[in-house]
GROMACS .gro file of C-alpha atoms in nm:
model
  286
    1MET     CA    1  12.951  10.449  12.134
    2SER     CA    2  12.654  10.675  12.200
    3ARG     CA    3  12.377  10.471  12.364
    4ILE     CA    4  12.009  10.508  12.449
    5PHE     CA    5  11.865  10.398  12.784
    6ILE     CA    6  11.499  10.300  12.763
    7ALA     CA    7  11.331  10.324  13.103
    8GLY     CA    8  11.019  10.107  13.106
    9ALA     CA    9  11.143   9.902  12.812
   10ALA     CA   10  10.893   9.619  12.867
   11GLY     CA   11  10.586   9.845  12.841
   12ASN     CA   12  10.374   9.923  12.536
   13ILE     CA   13  10.572  10.225  12.418
   14GLY     CA   14  10.912  10.097  12.529
   15SER     CA   15  10.863   9.771  12.339
   16ALA     CA   16  10.750   9.959  12.030
   17LEU     CA   17  11.054  10.186  12.055
   18ILE     CA   18  11.288   9.887  12.065
   19ASP     CA   19  11.116   9.755  11.752
   20THR     CA   20  11.150  10.095  11.584
   21LEU     CA   21  11.514  10.175  11.655
   22PRO     CA   22  11.715  10.013  11.374
   23ASP     CA   23  12.043   9.960  11.560
   24LYS     CA   24  11.976   9.727  11.853
   25ALA     CA   25  12.339   9.761  11.966
   26GLU     CA   26  12.279  10.122  12.071
   27ILE     CA   27  11.992  10.025  12.305
   28VAL     CA   28  12.013   9.958  12.678
   29ALA     CA   29  11.675   9.832  12.799
   30GLY     CA   30  11.582   9.895  13.160
   31VAL     CA   31  11.356   9.615  13.289
   32ARG     CA   32  11.237   9.506  13.631
   33ASP     CA   33  11.171   9.143  13.540
   34PRO     CA   34  11.487   8.938  13.464
   35GLU     CA   35  11.287   8.700  13.242
   36LYS     CA   36  11.183   8.990  13.018
   37GLY     CA   37  11.545   9.093  13.011
   38GLU     CA   38  11.647   8.748  12.886
   39ARG     CA   39  11.390   8.767  12.607
   40LEU     CA   40  11.530   9.102  12.499
   41LYS     CA   41  11.885   8.966  12.506
   42ALA     CA   42  11.773   8.692  12.267
   43ARG     CA   43  11.684   8.971  12.024
   44GLY     CA   44  12.028   9.127  12.050
   45VAL     CA   45  11.925   9.399  12.298
   46GLU     CA   46  12.128   9.459  12.613
   47ALA     CA   47  11.892   9.449  12.910
   48ARG     CA   48  11.975   9.569  13.259
   49VAL     CA   49  11.758   9.492  13.560
   50CYS     CA   50  11.658   9.799  13.760
   51ASP     CA   51  11.374   9.925  13.975
   52PHE     CA   52  11.205  10.265  13.959
   53ALA     CA   53  11.194  10.260  14.340
   54ASP     CA   54  11.574  10.222  14.367
   55LYS     CA   55  11.771  10.520  14.236
   56GLY     CA   56  12.099  10.337  14.271
   57SER     CA   57  11.985  10.058  14.043
   58LEU     CA   58  11.872  10.316  13.786
   59VAL     CA   59  12.207  10.497  13.795
   60ALA     CA   60  12.388  10.167  13.741
   61ALA     CA   61  12.155  10.069  13.457
   62MET     CA   62  12.210  10.404  13.281
   63SER     CA   63  12.590  10.372  13.297
   64GLY     CA   64  12.749  10.445  12.958
   65CYS     CA   65  12.431  10.594  12.810
   66ASP     CA   66  12.392  10.956  12.705
   67ARG     CA   67  12.026  10.964  12.601
   68MET     CA   68  11.717  10.839  12.780
   69PHE     CA   69  11.360  10.757  12.689
   70LEU     CA   70  11.146  10.790  13.002
   71VAL     CA   71  10.799  10.647  13.049
   72VAL     CA   72  10.679  10.572  13.402
   73PRO     CA   73  10.428  10.291  13.468
   74LEU     CA   74  10.083  10.389  13.590
   75GLY     CA   75  10.073  10.347  13.965
   76GLU     CA   76  10.028  10.522  14.296
   77LYS     CA   77  10.400  10.609  14.325
   78MET     CA   78  10.451  10.716  13.965
   79ALA     CA   79  10.543  11.077  14.048
   80ARG     CA   80  10.804  10.961  14.300
   81TYR     CA   81  10.940  10.709  14.050
   82GLY     CA   82  10.963  10.980  13.788
   83ARG     CA   83  11.158  11.201  14.027
   84LEU     CA   84  11.399  10.918  14.110
   85ALA     CA   85  11.451  10.842  13.740
   86VAL     CA   86  11.532  11.205  13.663
   87ASP     CA   87  11.768  11.231  13.960
   88ALA     CA   88  11.938  10.911  13.844
   89ALA     CA   89  11.973  11.054  13.493
   90LYS     CA   90  12.153  11.360  13.631
   91GLU     CA   91  12.388  11.142  13.835
   92ALA     CA   92  12.455  10.906  13.543
   93GLY     CA   93  12.539  11.190  13.303
   94ILE     CA   94  12.240  11.158  13.070
   95ALA     CA   95  12.260  11.449  12.824
   96TYR     CA   96  11.912  11.435  12.665
   97ILE     CA   97  11.572  11.300  12.772
   98VAL     CA   98  11.269  11.212  12.562
   99ARG     CA   99  10.982  11.188  12.807
  100SER     CA  100  10.656  11.014  12.717
  101SER     CA  101  10.387  11.173  12.931
  102GLY     CA  102  10.010  11.195  12.882
  103TYR     CA  103   9.767  11.408  12.684
  104GLY     CA  104   9.670  11.724  12.869
  105ALA     CA  105   9.936  11.673  13.137
  106SER     CA  106  10.027  11.970  13.354
  107SER     CA  107  10.150  12.010  13.710
  108ASP     CA  108   9.835  12.216  13.777
  109ALA     CA  109   9.589  12.006  13.574
  110HIS     CA  110   9.245  11.983  13.730
  111TRP     CA  111   9.240  11.602  13.696
  112ARG     CA  112   9.462  11.369  13.897
  113LEU     CA  113   9.638  11.168  13.625
  114GLY     CA  114   9.712  11.486  13.434
  115ARG     CA  115   9.878  11.628  13.747
  116GLU     CA  116  10.077  11.309  13.813
  117ASN     CA  117  10.219  11.311  13.461
  118GLY     CA  118  10.262  11.686  13.474
  119MET     CA  119  10.470  11.664  13.790
  120ILE     CA  120  10.708  11.421  13.622
  121ASP     CA  121  10.730  11.653  13.320
  122GLN     CA  122  10.818  11.934  13.559
  123PHE     CA  123  11.093  11.725  13.718
  124VAL     CA  124  11.239  11.669  13.371
  125GLU     CA  125  11.223  12.039  13.287
  126ASP     CA  126  11.370  12.146  13.622
  127SER     CA  127  11.662  11.905  13.584
  128LYS     CA  128  11.821  12.136  13.324
  129ILE     CA  129  11.896  11.831  13.108
  130PRO     CA  130  11.788  11.909  12.749
  131PHE     CA  131  11.455  11.737  12.688
  132THR     CA  132  11.154  11.687  12.466
  133VAL     CA  133  10.820  11.591  12.621
  134LEU     CA  134  10.569  11.390  12.417
  135ARG     CA  135  10.209  11.395  12.544
  136PRO     CA  136  10.018  11.119  12.362
  137ASN     CA  137   9.644  11.064  12.374
  138THR     CA  138   9.481  10.729  12.464
  139PHE     CA  139   9.637  10.425  12.294
  140MET     CA  140   9.462  10.233  12.018
  141GLN     CA  141   9.629   9.924  12.167
  142ASN     CA  142   9.392   9.943  12.466
  143PHE     CA  143   9.134   9.779  12.241
  144LEU     CA  144   9.369   9.479  12.209
  145THR     CA  145   9.416   9.448  12.585
  146THR     CA  146   9.177   9.614  12.831
  147PHE     CA  147   8.871   9.600  12.607
  148ALA     CA  148   8.950   9.290  12.397
  149ALA     CA  149   8.741   9.041  12.596
  150GLY     CA  150   8.438   9.270  12.590
  151ILE     CA  151   8.476   9.326  12.217
  152ARG     CA  152   8.487   8.950  12.153
  153ALA     CA  153   8.169   8.928  12.362
  154GLY     CA  154   8.011   9.196  12.141
  155VAL     CA  155   8.021   9.505  12.361
  156ILE     CA  156   8.233   9.803  12.459
  157ALA     CA  157   8.093   9.929  12.790
  158MET     CA  158   8.224  10.268  12.907
  159PRO     CA  159   8.079  10.583  13.069
  160GLU     CA  160   8.193  10.816  12.789
  161GLU     CA  161   7.862  10.884  12.609
  162GLU     CA  162   7.917  11.031  12.259
  163TYR     CA  163   8.236  11.225  12.323
  164LYS     CA  164   8.536  11.185  12.094
  165VAL     CA  165   8.894  11.071  12.157
  166SER     CA  166   9.176  11.105  11.903
  167TYR     CA  167   9.329  10.762  11.976
  168ILE     CA  168   9.693  10.708  11.878
  169ASP     CA  169   9.888  10.395  11.784
  170VAL     CA  170  10.182  10.342  12.022
  171ARG     CA  171  10.402  10.277  11.718
  172ASP     CA  172  10.354  10.639  11.615
  173ILE     CA  173  10.463  10.751  11.962
  174ALA     CA  174  10.769  10.529  11.928
  175ALA     CA  175  10.844  10.671  11.583
  176CYS     CA  176  10.842  11.024  11.726
  177ALA     CA  177  11.071  10.919  12.010
  178ALA     CA  178  11.312  10.739  11.775
  179ARG     CA  179  11.337  11.042  11.552
  180LEU     CA  180  11.417  11.268  11.848
  181LEU     CA  181  11.667  11.029  12.003
  182HIS     CA  182  11.862  11.030  11.678
  183ASP     CA  183  11.818  11.397  11.588
  184ASN     CA  184  11.672  11.644  11.835
  185GLU     CA  185  11.808  11.962  11.680
  186GLY     CA  186  11.536  12.226  11.687
  187TYR     CA  187  11.311  12.017  11.911
  188THR     CA  188  11.474  12.048  12.254
  189ASP     CA  189  11.300  12.196  12.557
  190SER     CA  190  10.967  12.152  12.377
  191PHE     CA  191  10.633  11.980  12.437
  192TYR     CA  192  10.428  11.800  12.170
  193ALA     CA  193  10.070  11.674  12.202
  194LEU     CA  194  10.043  11.354  11.998
  195THR     CA  195   9.713  11.230  11.857
  196GLY     CA  196   9.573  11.012  11.587
  197PRO     CA  197   9.433  11.176  11.274
  198GLN     CA  198   9.067  11.188  11.385
  199GLY     CA  199   8.847  11.212  11.692
  200LEU     CA  200   8.626  10.905  11.734
  201THR     CA  201   8.333  10.821  11.957
  202LEU     CA  202   8.312  10.469  12.096
  203ASN     CA  203   8.028  10.410  11.851
  204ASP     CA  204   8.276  10.493  11.574
  205VAL     CA  205   8.531  10.259  11.727
  206ALA     CA  206   8.281   9.973  11.758
  207ALA     CA  207   8.166  10.017  11.398
  208THR     CA  208   8.523  10.021  11.269
  209ILE     CA  209   8.617   9.706  11.460
  210ALA     CA  210   8.298   9.530  11.349
  211GLU     CA  211   8.371   9.603  10.984
  212ALA     CA  212   8.738   9.506  11.006
  213ALA     CA  213   8.685   9.181  11.199
  214GLY     CA  214   8.350   9.083  11.051
  215ILE     CA  215   8.190   9.057  11.395
  216GLU     CA  216   7.903   9.216  11.579
  217VAL     CA  217   8.013   9.466  11.842
  218ALA     CA  218   7.838   9.773  11.980
  219TYR     CA  219   7.910  10.051  12.224
  220ARG     CA  220   7.695  10.044  12.538
  221PRO     CA  221   7.709  10.360  12.751
  222ILE     CA  222   7.708  10.279  13.121
  223GLU     CA  223   7.689  10.481  13.438
  224GLU     CA  224   8.011  10.564  13.618
  225GLU     CA  225   7.906  10.349  13.914
  226ALA     CA  226   7.880  10.043  13.692
  227PHE     CA  227   8.221  10.122  13.543
  228ILE     CA  228   8.373  10.137  13.891
  229GLU     CA  229   8.207   9.808  13.989
  230GLY     CA  230   8.353   9.644  13.679
  231LEU     CA  231   8.702   9.769  13.755
  232ASP     CA  232   8.675   9.649  14.114
  233ALA     CA  233   8.553   9.308  13.997
  234ALA     CA  234   8.853   9.287  13.765
  235GLY     CA  235   9.088   9.347  14.057
  236VAL     CA  236   9.214   9.686  13.941
  237PRO     CA  237   9.396   9.857  14.232
  238GLU     CA  238   9.199  10.143  14.387
  239TRP     CA  239   9.447  10.414  14.285
  240ASN     CA  240   9.457  10.292  13.923
  241ARG     CA  241   9.079  10.265  13.923
  242ASN     CA  242   9.046  10.625  14.037
  243MET     CA  243   9.283  10.738  13.760
  244LEU     CA  244   9.078  10.556  13.496
  245VAL     CA  245   8.758  10.710  13.630
  246SER     CA  246   8.913  11.057  13.620
  247LEU     CA  247   9.023  10.995  13.261
  248SER     CA  248   8.668  10.903  13.159
  249ARG     CA  249   8.545  11.226  13.317
  250VAL     CA  250   8.796  11.427  13.114
  251VAL     CA  251   8.669  11.259  12.797
  252LYS     CA  252   8.317  11.377  12.887
  253LEU     CA  253   8.447  11.733  12.917
  254GLY     CA  254   8.530  11.715  12.546
  255MET     CA  255   8.904  11.752  12.608
  256MET     CA  256   9.032  11.440  12.432
  257GLY     CA  257   8.895  11.476  12.080
  258ASN     CA  258   9.130  11.743  11.949
  259VAL     CA  259   9.362  11.647  11.662
  260THR     CA  260   9.720  11.764  11.616
  261GLN     CA  261   9.965  11.711  11.330
  262ALA     CA  262  10.260  11.656  11.564
  263VAL     CA  263  10.328  11.297  11.454
  264GLU     CA  264  10.369  11.403  11.092
  265TYR     CA  265  10.563  11.713  11.196
  266LEU     CA  266  10.816  11.506  11.390
  267THR     CA  267  10.841  11.200  11.165
  268GLY     CA  268  10.733  11.316  10.818
  269THR     CA  269  10.467  11.042  10.812
  270PRO     CA  270  10.098  11.090  10.903
  271ALA     CA  271   9.968  10.912  11.212
  272ARG     CA  272   9.795  10.578  11.153
  273THR     CA  273   9.416  10.583  11.130
  274PHE     CA  274   9.204  10.366  11.355
  275ALA     CA  275   9.069  10.189  11.046
  276GLU     CA  276   9.425  10.089  10.951
  277PHE     CA  277   9.490   9.971  11.304
  278ALA     CA  278   9.168   9.768  11.316
  279ALA     CA  279   9.234   9.602  10.980
  280GLU     CA  280   9.583   9.500  11.092
  281HIS     CA  281   9.464   9.352  11.423
  282ALA     CA  282   9.125   9.212  11.324
  283ASP     CA  283   9.214   8.855  11.426
  284ALA     CA  284   9.251   8.966  11.788
  285TRP     CA  285   8.876   9.023  11.812
  286ARG     CA  286   8.747   8.717  11.629
   0.00000   0.00000   0.00000
């Protein structure tokens, strides 16, 4: 039976992809945490424990699979982990890769996170394994995790001024990946920038959440130094902090507000709006 290996199956996109793929028997979920693997097994999904730092464990986990979904967790060694995952895919006989990268990624991007993702994309391309690279913009789900406590306290504090971001729901990324993993004809060796249907400022985001949840929440622009202090206070590792700071700088260059139709092109269904997302998740902010 043809099978799909999901690298990073416990992450935001990997979890959404498992939910999206209709036939759980075709999925092999790569997880680092055995407890998460047990929870997936309870849902009828085969989970195999592996580590991005250990190529051998990745090769073993990919055994019997012919397609792979690759997303690499944000971290200081992400480019190395991406290289090991691609090398493992070659050794395991993977015949097609869907890679979830990042918006604006390029091996020669002028911002660090764009380069890190771009290097992994280059590893995929250089492998000669047929591939499709998805480059999604910032996730709507960040407002349910990273920013949720601040929203419940009535404020979104970021150094992004009035620049726009075309936020995307991770379920739309997963829908694109699922479509490609089942039928990639005409889409191989291609790159797609994935966005939501509109560019939004954080004032727009705050207003949309306030209306959906019936709460008071406002956007408060802050200086970059205050943003860094907040990340340090939250215990964010220095490398991850620097990546988040670089991302906020790219937003202020006006690079993240563009809108594409790639989600609808790949799936036949328009990307979810932020208003739809906020209405669905309003209880999270109350």
